[in-house]
Coordinates of C-alpha atoms and ligand atoms in Angstrom, one line a residue:
X1 CA -25.8 -17.7 7.9
X2 CA -22.4 -18.2 9.5
X3 CA -21.5 -15.3 11.9
X4 CA -18.9 -13.0 10.4
X5 CA -15.6 -12.7 12.1
X6 CA -14.4 -9.3 13.6
X7 CA -11.0 -8.0 14.5
X8 CA -10.4 -8.7 18.2
X9 CA -9.4 -5.2 19.5
X10 CA -8.7 -1.6 18.5
X11 CA -5.0 -2.3 18.3
X12 CA -5.7 -5.2 15.9
X13 CA -7.8 -3.0 13.7
X14 CA -5.0 -0.3 13.5
X15 CA -2.3 -2.9 12.9
X16 CA -4.2 -4.6 10.1
X17 CA -5.1 -1.3 8.4
X18 CA -1.5 0.1 8.9
X19 CA -0.2 -3.2 7.6
X20 CA -2.1 -2.6 4.4
X21 CA -1.0 1.0 4.2
X22 CA 2.6 0.4 4.9
X23 CA 4.0 -1.2 1.7
X24 CA 6.4 -0.7 -1.1
X25 CA 5.0 2.8 -1.8
X26 CA 6.4 3.9 1.6
X27 CA 9.8 2.5 0.9
X28 CA 10.6 3.2 -2.8
X29 CA 8.5 6.2 -3.6
X30 CA 8.0 8.4 -0.6
X31 CA 11.7 9.1 0.3
X32 CA 12.4 10.1 -3.3
X33 CA 9.4 12.3 -3.6
X34 CA 10.3 14.1 -0.4
X35 CA 13.9 14.6 -1.5
X36 CA 12.9 15.9 -4.9
X37 CA 10.1 18.2 -3.8
X38 CA 11.6 20.3 -1.0
X39 CA 12.1 18.0 1.9
X40 CA 10.1 19.0 5.0
X41 CA 8.1 21.4 2.8
X42 CA 6.8 18.4 0.9
X43 CA 6.0 16.6 4.1
X44 CA 3.8 19.5 5.2
X45 CA 2.0 19.5 1.8
X46 CA 1.6 15.7 2.2
X47 CA 0.0 16.1 5.6
X48 CA -2.4 18.7 4.3
X49 CA -3.4 16.5 1.4
X50 CA -3.9 13.6 3.8
X51 CA -6.1 15.7 6.1
X52 CA -8.3 17.4 3.5
X53 CA -8.6 14.7 0.9
X54 CA -7.1 11.2 1.7
X55 CA -8.5 10.9 5.2
X56 CA -12.0 11.9 4.2
X57 CA -11.9 9.2 1.5
X58 CA -10.6 6.8 4.1
X59 CA -13.5 7.6 6.4
X60 CA -16.0 7.4 3.6
X61 CA -14.7 3.8 2.9
X62 CA -14.8 3.0 6.6
X63 CA -18.4 4.2 6.9
X64 CA -19.5 2.0 3.9
X65 CA -17.7 -1.0 5.3
X66 CA -18.9 -0.8 8.9
X67 CA -22.4 0.3 8.1
X68 CA -23.0 -2.6 5.8
X69 CA -20.9 -5.2 7.5
X70 CA -20.3 -6.8 4.1
X71 CA -17.8 -7.3 1.3
X72 CA -17.6 -4.5 -1.3
X73 CA -20.2 -5.9 -3.7
X74 CA -22.6 -6.9 -0.8
X75 CA -22.1 -3.5 0.8
X76 CA -23.5 -1.7 -2.2
X77 CA -26.5 -4.1 -2.3
X78 CA -27.2 -3.4 1.4
X79 CA -26.8 0.4 1.2
X80 CA -28.2 1.0 -2.3
X81 CA -30.2 -2.1 -3.3
X82 CA -31.0 -2.6 -6.9
X83 CA -29.1 0.5 -8.2
X84 CA -26.2 1.0 -10.6
X85 CA -24.0 1.5 -7.5
X86 CA -23.5 -2.2 -7.7
X87 CA -20.9 -1.5 -10.4
X88 CA -18.9 0.4 -7.9
X89 CA -18.9 -2.7 -5.8
X90 CA -17.6 -4.8 -8.6
X91 CA -14.9 -2.3 -9.4
X92 CA -13.8 -2.4 -5.8
X93 CA -13.5 -6.2 -6.0
X94 CA -11.7 -6.1 -9.3
X95 CA -9.1 -3.5 -8.6
X96 CA -7.2 -5.1 -5.7
X97 CA -7.1 -8.5 -7.5
X98 CA -5.7 -6.8 -10.6
X99 CA -3.1 -5.0 -8.4
X100 CA -2.1 -8.1 -6.4
X101 CA -1.2 -9.9 -9.6
X102 CA 1.7 -7.6 -10.3
X103 CA 2.4 -6.5 -6.7
X104 CA 3.2 -10.1 -5.9
X105 CA 5.8 -10.2 -8.8
X106 CA 7.6 -7.5 -6.9
X107 CA 7.0 -9.4 -3.6
X108 CA 8.7 -12.3 -5.4
X109 CA 11.8 -10.2 -6.2
X110 CA 12.1 -9.2 -2.5
X111 CA 11.9 -12.8 -1.5
X112 CA 14.7 -13.8 -3.9
X113 CA 16.8 -10.9 -2.8
X114 CA 16.3 -12.0 0.8
X115 CA 17.5 -15.5 -0.2
X116 CA 20.5 -13.9 -1.8
X117 CA 21.2 -11.8 1.2
X118 CA 21.0 -14.8 3.4
X119 CA 23.5 -16.6 1.1
X120 CA 25.8 -13.6 1.6
X121 CA 25.8 -13.1 -2.2
X122 CA 26.0 -9.3 -2.0
X123 CA 29.3 -9.2 -0.1
X124 CA 30.8 -11.9 -2.2
X125 CA 30.7 -9.8 -5.3
X126 CA 32.3 -6.5 -6.2
X127 CA 30.1 -3.4 -6.7
X128 CA 31.1 -3.3 -10.4
X129 CA 29.8 -6.8 -10.9
X130 CA 26.4 -5.7 -9.8
X131 CA 25.8 -3.3 -12.5
X132 CA 22.9 -4.5 -14.6
X133 CA 22.2 -7.2 -12.1
X134 CA 18.5 -6.2 -11.6
X135 CA 17.8 -6.3 -15.4
X136 CA 19.4 -9.6 -15.8
X137 CA 17.7 -10.8 -12.7
X138 CA 14.1 -10.0 -13.7
X139 CA 14.4 -11.0 -17.3
X140 CA 15.1 -14.7 -16.5
X141 CA 12.1 -16.8 -17.5
X142 CA 11.8 -19.2 -14.5
X143 CA 13.1 -18.0 -11.2
X144 CA 11.1 -14.7 -10.9
X145 CA 7.9 -16.6 -11.8
X146 CA 8.7 -19.3 -9.2
X147 CA 9.3 -16.6 -6.5
X148 CA 6.2 -14.7 -7.5
X149 CA 4.1 -17.8 -7.0
X150 CA 5.8 -18.6 -3.7
X151 CA 5.0 -15.0 -2.5
X152 CA 1.4 -15.3 -3.6
X153 CA 1.1 -18.7 -2.0
X154 CA 2.3 -17.3 1.3
X155 CA -0.2 -14.5 1.0
X156 CA -3.2 -16.7 0.3
X157 CA -2.1 -19.1 3.1
X158 CA -2.3 -16.3 5.6
X159 CA -5.7 -15.1 4.3
X160 CA -7.0 -18.7 4.3
X161 CA -6.3 -18.9 8.1
X162 CA -9.1 -16.3 8.6
X163 CA -9.5 -12.7 9.7
X164 CA -8.5 -13.3 13.3
X165 CA -6.1 -16.2 13.2
X166 CA -4.6 -15.2 9.8
X167 CA -4.7 -11.5 9.0
X168 CA -4.9 -10.2 12.6
X169 CA -2.2 -12.5 14.0
X170 CA 0.2 -11.9 11.1
X171 CA -0.3 -8.1 11.3
X172 CA 0.2 -8.0 15.0
X173 CA 3.6 -9.8 14.6
X174 CA 4.7 -8.0 11.5
X175 CA 4.0 -4.4 12.3
X176 CA 6.1 -4.1 15.5
X177 CA 8.9 -6.1 13.8
X178 CA 8.7 -3.7 10.8
X179 CA 9.0 -0.6 13.0
X180 CA 11.9 -2.1 15.0
X181 CA 13.8 -3.1 11.8
X182 CA 13.4 0.2 10.1
X183 CA 14.6 2.1 13.2
X184 CA 17.6 -0.1 13.5
X185 CA 18.5 0.4 9.8
X186 CA 17.9 4.1 10.1
X187 CA 20.2 4.4 13.0
X188 CA 22.8 2.4 11.2
X189 CA 22.4 4.4 8.0
X190 CA 22.5 7.9 9.5
X191 CA 25.7 7.1 11.3
X192 CA 27.6 6.2 8.1
X193 CA 30.3 8.6 7.1
X194 CA 28.8 11.2 4.7
X195 CA 25.2 10.4 5.7
X196 CA 24.4 14.0 6.7
X197 CA 23.8 14.9 3.0
X198 CA 21.1 12.3 2.8
X199 CA 19.4 13.6 6.0
X200 CA 19.5 17.1 4.6
X201 CA 18.1 15.9 1.3
X202 CA 15.1 14.5 3.2
X203 CA 14.5 17.1 5.8
X204 CA 15.8 20.5 4.8
X205 CA 12.7 22.5 4.0
X206 CA 12.7 24.3 0.6
X207 CA 9.4 26.0 -0.1
X208 CA 10.5 27.2 -3.5
X209 CA 10.2 23.7 -4.8
X210 CA 6.5 23.5 -3.9
X211 CA 4.4 23.8 -7.1
X212 CA 1.1 22.6 -8.3
X213 CA 2.8 19.4 -9.4
X214 CA 4.2 18.9 -5.9
X215 CA 0.7 19.1 -4.5
X216 CA -0.6 16.6 -6.9
X217 CA 2.4 14.3 -6.3
X218 CA 1.7 14.6 -2.5
X219 CA -2.0 13.8 -3.0
X220 CA -1.3 10.9 -5.3
X221 CA 1.3 9.4 -2.9
X222 CA -0.9 9.8 0.2
X223 CA -3.8 8.2 -1.8
X224 CA -1.7 5.3 -2.9
X225 CA -0.1 4.8 0.5
X226 CA -3.3 4.7 2.5
X227 CA -4.6 2.0 0.1
X228 CA -7.6 4.0 -1.0
X229 CA -10.0 3.5 -3.8
X230 CA -9.6 -0.3 -4.0
X231 CA -12.1 -1.7 -1.4
X232 CA -9.5 -2.6 1.2
X233 CA -10.7 -0.1 3.8
X234 CA -14.3 -1.1 3.1
X235 CA -13.5 -4.8 3.6
X236 CA -11.4 -4.3 6.7
X237 CA -13.8 -1.9 8.2
X238 CA -16.6 -4.4 7.8
X239 CA -14.7 -6.5 10.4
X240 CA -14.6 -3.6 12.9
X241 CA -17.0 -3.9 15.8
X242 CA -19.7 -1.3 16.3
X243 CA -18.0 -0.2 19.5
X244 CA -14.8 1.0 17.9
X245 CA -14.1 4.6 17.1
X246 CA -13.6 5.0 13.4
X247 CA -11.9 8.3 13.8
X248 CA -9.2 6.8 16.0
X249 CA -8.4 3.9 13.7
X250 CA -8.3 6.2 10.7
X251 CA -5.9 8.7 12.3
X252 CA -3.9 5.9 13.9
X253 CA -3.4 4.3 10.4
X254 CA -2.4 7.6 8.7
X255 CA 0.0 8.5 11.4
X256 CA 1.8 5.1 11.5
X257 CA 1.9 5.1 7.7
X258 CA 3.6 8.6 7.6
X259 CA 5.9 7.7 10.4
X260 CA 7.1 4.5 8.7
X261 CA 7.6 6.4 5.4
X262 CA 9.8 9.0 7.1
X263 CA 11.8 6.3 8.9
X264 CA 12.2 4.4 5.6
X265 CA 13.6 7.6 4.1
X266 CA 16.1 7.9 7.0
X267 CA 17.0 4.2 6.5
X268 CA 17.6 4.6 2.7
X269 CA 18.7 8.0 1.7
X270 CA 21.6 8.6 4.0
X271 CA 23.1 5.3 2.8
X272 CA 22.5 6.3 -0.8
X273 CA 24.4 9.6 -0.2
X274 CA 27.1 7.9 1.9
X275 CA 27.8 5.7 -1.1
X276 CA 27.9 8.7 -3.4
X277 CA 25.0 7.6 -5.6
X278 CA 22.2 9.7 -7.2
X279 CA 18.9 8.9 -5.5
X280 CA 16.1 7.5 -7.7
X281 CA 12.7 6.0 -7.1
X282 CA 10.8 2.8 -7.8
X283 CA 12.1 -0.8 -8.1
X284 CA 15.6 0.5 -9.1
X285 CA 16.1 2.2 -5.7
X286 CA 15.7 -1.0 -3.7
X287 CA 16.8 -3.7 -6.1
X288 CA 19.6 -1.9 -7.9
X289 CA 21.0 0.8 -5.7
X290 CA 20.8 -0.9 -2.3
X291 CA 22.6 -4.2 -3.3
X292 CA 25.3 -1.9 -4.7
X293 CA 25.6 -0.1 -1.4
X294 CA 25.7 -3.5 0.5
X295 CA 28.5 -4.7 -1.8
X296 CA 30.4 -1.5 -1.4
X297 CA 30.1 -1.6 2.4
X298 CA 31.0 -5.2 2.3
X299 CA 34.5 -4.4 1.1
X300 CA 35.2 -2.8 4.5
X301 CA 32.8 -4.3 6.9
X302 CA 31.5 -7.6 5.5
X303 CA 29.5 -8.8 8.5
X304 CA 27.8 -5.6 9.2
X305 CA 26.9 -5.2 5.6
X306 CA 25.4 -8.7 5.4
X307 CA 23.3 -8.2 8.5
X308 CA 22.1 -4.8 7.1
X309 CA 21.2 -6.5 3.8
X310 CA 19.2 -9.3 5.5
X311 CA 17.4 -6.9 7.8
X312 CA 16.6 -4.7 4.9
X313 CA 15.1 -7.4 2.7
X314 CA 13.1 -8.9 5.6
X315 CA 11.6 -5.4 6.1
X316 CA 10.6 -5.1 2.4
X317 CA 9.2 -8.6 2.3
X318 CA 7.1 -8.1 5.4
X319 CA 5.9 -4.7 4.3
X320 CA 4.9 -6.2 0.9
X321 CA 3.2 -9.2 2.6
X322 CA 0.9 -7.2 4.9
X323 CA -0.2 -5.2 1.9
X324 CA -0.8 -8.2 -0.4
X325 CA -2.8 -9.9 2.3
X326 CA -5.2 -7.0 2.4
X327 CA -5.5 -6.9 -1.4
X328 CA -6.4 -10.6 -1.6
X329 CA -8.9 -10.4 1.4
X330 CA -11.1 -8.1 -0.7
X331 CA -11.7 -10.9 -3.3
X332 CA -11.9 -13.6 -0.7
X333 CA -14.6 -11.7 1.2
X334 CA -16.6 -11.3 -2.0
X335 CA -16.3 -14.9 -3.0
X336 CA -17.2 -16.3 0.4
X337 CA -20.1 -14.0 1.0
X338 CA -21.6 -13.5 -2.4
X339 CA -20.7 -16.8 -4.1
X340 CA -20.9 -19.1 -1.1
X341 CA -17.4 -20.4 -1.5
X342 CA -15.4 -21.8 1.4
X343 CA -12.6 -19.4 2.5
X344 CA -10.0 -22.1 1.6
X345 CA -11.4 -22.6 -1.9
X346 CA -11.7 -18.9 -2.5
X347 CA -8.0 -18.6 -1.7
X348 CA -7.1 -21.4 -4.1
X349 CA -9.1 -19.9 -6.9
X350 CA -7.6 -16.5 -6.5
X351 CA -4.1 -18.0 -6.3
X352 CA -4.6 -19.5 -9.7
X353 CA -6.3 -16.4 -11.2
X354 CA -3.9 -13.7 -9.9
X355 CA -1.0 -16.1 -10.2
X356 CA -1.6 -16.5 -13.9
X357 CA -1.9 -12.8 -14.6
X358 CA 1.2 -12.2 -12.5
X359 CA 3.2 -14.8 -14.5
X360 CA 2.4 -12.8 -17.7
X361 CA 3.5 -9.6 -15.9
X362 CA 6.7 -11.3 -14.7
X363 CA 7.5 -12.6 -18.2
X364 CA 7.0 -9.2 -19.7
X365 CA 10.6 -8.4 -18.5
X366 CA 11.9 -11.4 -20.4
X367 CA 10.4 -13.7 -23.0
X368 CA 7.2 -11.5 -23.4
X369 CA 9.2 -8.2 -23.6
X370 CA 7.8 -7.7 -27.2
X371 CA 4.2 -7.8 -26.1
X372 CA 2.8 -4.3 -25.7
X373 CA -0.5 -2.8 -24.6
X374 CA -0.9 0.9 -25.4
X375 CA 2.9 0.9 -26.0
X376 CA 3.7 -0.5 -22.5
X377 CA 5.0 -3.9 -21.4
X378 CA 2.4 -6.0 -19.6
X379 CA 3.7 -5.2 -16.1
X380 CA 4.0 -1.5 -16.7
X381 CA 0.5 -1.4 -18.3
X382 CA -1.0 -3.2 -15.3
X383 CA 0.6 -0.8 -12.9
X384 CA -0.1 2.4 -14.9
X385 CA -3.8 1.4 -15.4
X386 CA -4.3 0.6 -11.7
X387 CA -2.5 3.7 -10.3
X388 CA -3.8 6.2 -12.9
X389 CA -7.3 5.0 -13.6
X390 CA -8.7 2.3 -11.3
X391 CA -7.7 3.7 -7.9
X392 CA -8.7 7.3 -8.5
X393 CA -12.0 6.3 -10.1
X394 CA -12.7 4.1 -7.1
X395 CA -11.9 6.9 -4.7
X396 CA -14.1 9.4 -6.6
X397 CA -17.1 7.0 -6.5
X398 CA -16.6 6.3 -2.8
X399 CA -16.8 10.0 -1.8
X400 CA -19.7 10.7 -4.2
X401 CA -21.6 7.7 -2.7
X402 CA -21.1 8.6 0.9
X403 CA -21.4 12.4 0.4
X404 CA -24.4 12.5 -1.9
X405 CA -26.2 9.1 -2.0
X406 CA -26.1 7.9 1.7
X407 CA -28.3 9.7 4.2
X408 CA -26.4 12.2 6.4
X409 CA -27.8 10.7 9.6
X410 CA -26.5 7.3 8.7
X411 CA -23.0 8.7 8.1
X412 CA -23.3 10.7 11.3
X413 CA -24.3 7.5 13.1
X414 CA -21.2 5.6 12.0
X415 CA -18.9 8.5 12.7
X416 CA -20.1 9.1 16.2
X417 CA -21.3 5.6 17.2
X418 CA -24.9 6.6 17.3
X419 CA -24.1 10.0 18.8
X420 CA -22.4 8.5 21.8
X421 CA -18.9 9.8 20.9
X422 CA -19.6 13.5 21.4
X423 CA -16.0 14.5 20.7
X424 CA -16.4 13.2 17.2
X425 CA -19.3 15.5 16.3
X426 CA -17.0 18.4 15.4
X427 CA -14.8 16.1 13.3
X428 CA -17.9 14.6 11.6
X429 CA -18.9 18.1 10.4
X430 CA -15.3 18.7 9.2
X431 CA -14.9 15.4 7.4
X432 CA -18.4 15.4 6.0
X433 CA -17.9 18.7 4.3
X434 CA -14.6 17.4 2.9
X435 CA -16.2 14.2 1.7
X436 CA -19.0 16.2 -0.1
X437 CA -17.1 19.1 -1.6
X438 CA -13.3 19.1 -1.3
X439 CA -12.4 15.4 -1.8
X440 CA -14.4 14.9 -5.0
X441 CA -12.8 18.0 -6.6
X442 CA -9.3 17.0 -5.4
X443 CA -9.6 13.4 -6.7
X444 CA -11.2 14.6 -10.0
X445 CA -8.2 16.9 -10.6
X446 CA -5.8 14.0 -9.7
X447 CA -7.7 11.7 -12.1
X448 CA -7.6 14.2 -15.0
X449 CA -3.9 15.0 -14.4
X450 CA -3.1 11.3 -14.4
X451 CA -4.7 10.9 -17.8
X452 CA -2.9 13.9 -19.4
Ligands
PFF501 N1 -0.5 1.0 0.4 C1 0.4 0.0 0.1 C2 1.7 0.6 -0.5 O1 1.9 1.8 -0.4 O2 2.5 -0.2 -1.0 C3 -0.3 -1.0 -0.8 C4 -0.7 -0.7 -2.2 C5 -1.3 0.5 -2.6 C6 -0.5 -1.6 -3.1 C7 -1.6 0.7 -3.9 C8 -0.8 -1.3 -4.4 C9 -1.4 -0.2 -4.8 F1 -1.7 0.1 -6.1

């Protein structure tokens, strides 16, 4: 059998994992959730939810991946041969492919917005003319489909280059660039006249806003943001060498993810307030509100506004790409290892498969607007089903598997590198307890609340 590739260094592991974690969720959802749910108070709840529930799930996935050294389906065969756990393996392969189909539609929008920013379109229009732009924009039949396919083609090309020369190299370039860009935009945004209100919105702690719903929102967001429950951490961890410390890469990923989310908040919200707009969340925030701000700024400072727009959409595009690469890699690892396909062919196959599903999702804003599944358009159905059902179900199965099916000494072994990392022993006890008792209850509550 051909030897499997590994990531080249600890930094590479953290960059690839952080690249997957840092995505659209950090940019369009986190800042809004923070502002709505009590500012710094929400951030504290978020950190607690991450420590007690999301990180344990992250480690459970890491243990499965590195212990087995295989793709999600193969991992279950190695760790629990001939059992029904194979279905968990299949679920973990299916979920990211389902997600990438519509995630790349959004990636396509960011690509087209970047093209528009480069053509200086936002400053050559008046803010008023932009109203309804996004709706008009996504409901066209051809252009969004073409951009979606271009985004997906870029994703599969990076993955086709391999774990080291593709994913690792790309993440090592993108991650530092992302951080520099978001800091530059945050500095710019917080110095706009009237920006202080946005900073206060994000950071002023208000504990009276913390309710049970806030806690569930924080858990849901940290779960989504760390890319849990969809086989990504299993697959990436299978490329981590036995010498690496799983604790360090997990904590490093969670910290960079949170830091980026906070910086994204400081990049976006002050500008939103400076422009006198009500903050919102989701695609509307970055594809409706921001162009409006750029156009408004463009009336007084056209050059600065154009540069800000370009930097901003580059950031969104890169953040989306490092995430979509990780989503596709799960399927590619499965097809190459279980089905014997060459990496290149696996990428081509997934391009057509996910591309076709994505085309339907894209058209659901235009020509297929009348087609509904459970009362939702195709794109919304795909997103709701993934976020509310597939991800939480995956996360629940992972902790049950590692906490109750795998032998404790095996988990201990992975966590402490065969007992050699003595400092990890305490953390093993902590996280093992969380994996067995706390995380399953937390995810089960999240799962049920999503269905209600
Ligand atoms: N963690 C990434 C983000 O926050 O955007 C990637 C991702 C997570 C994509 C969950 C899709 C998803 F359903």
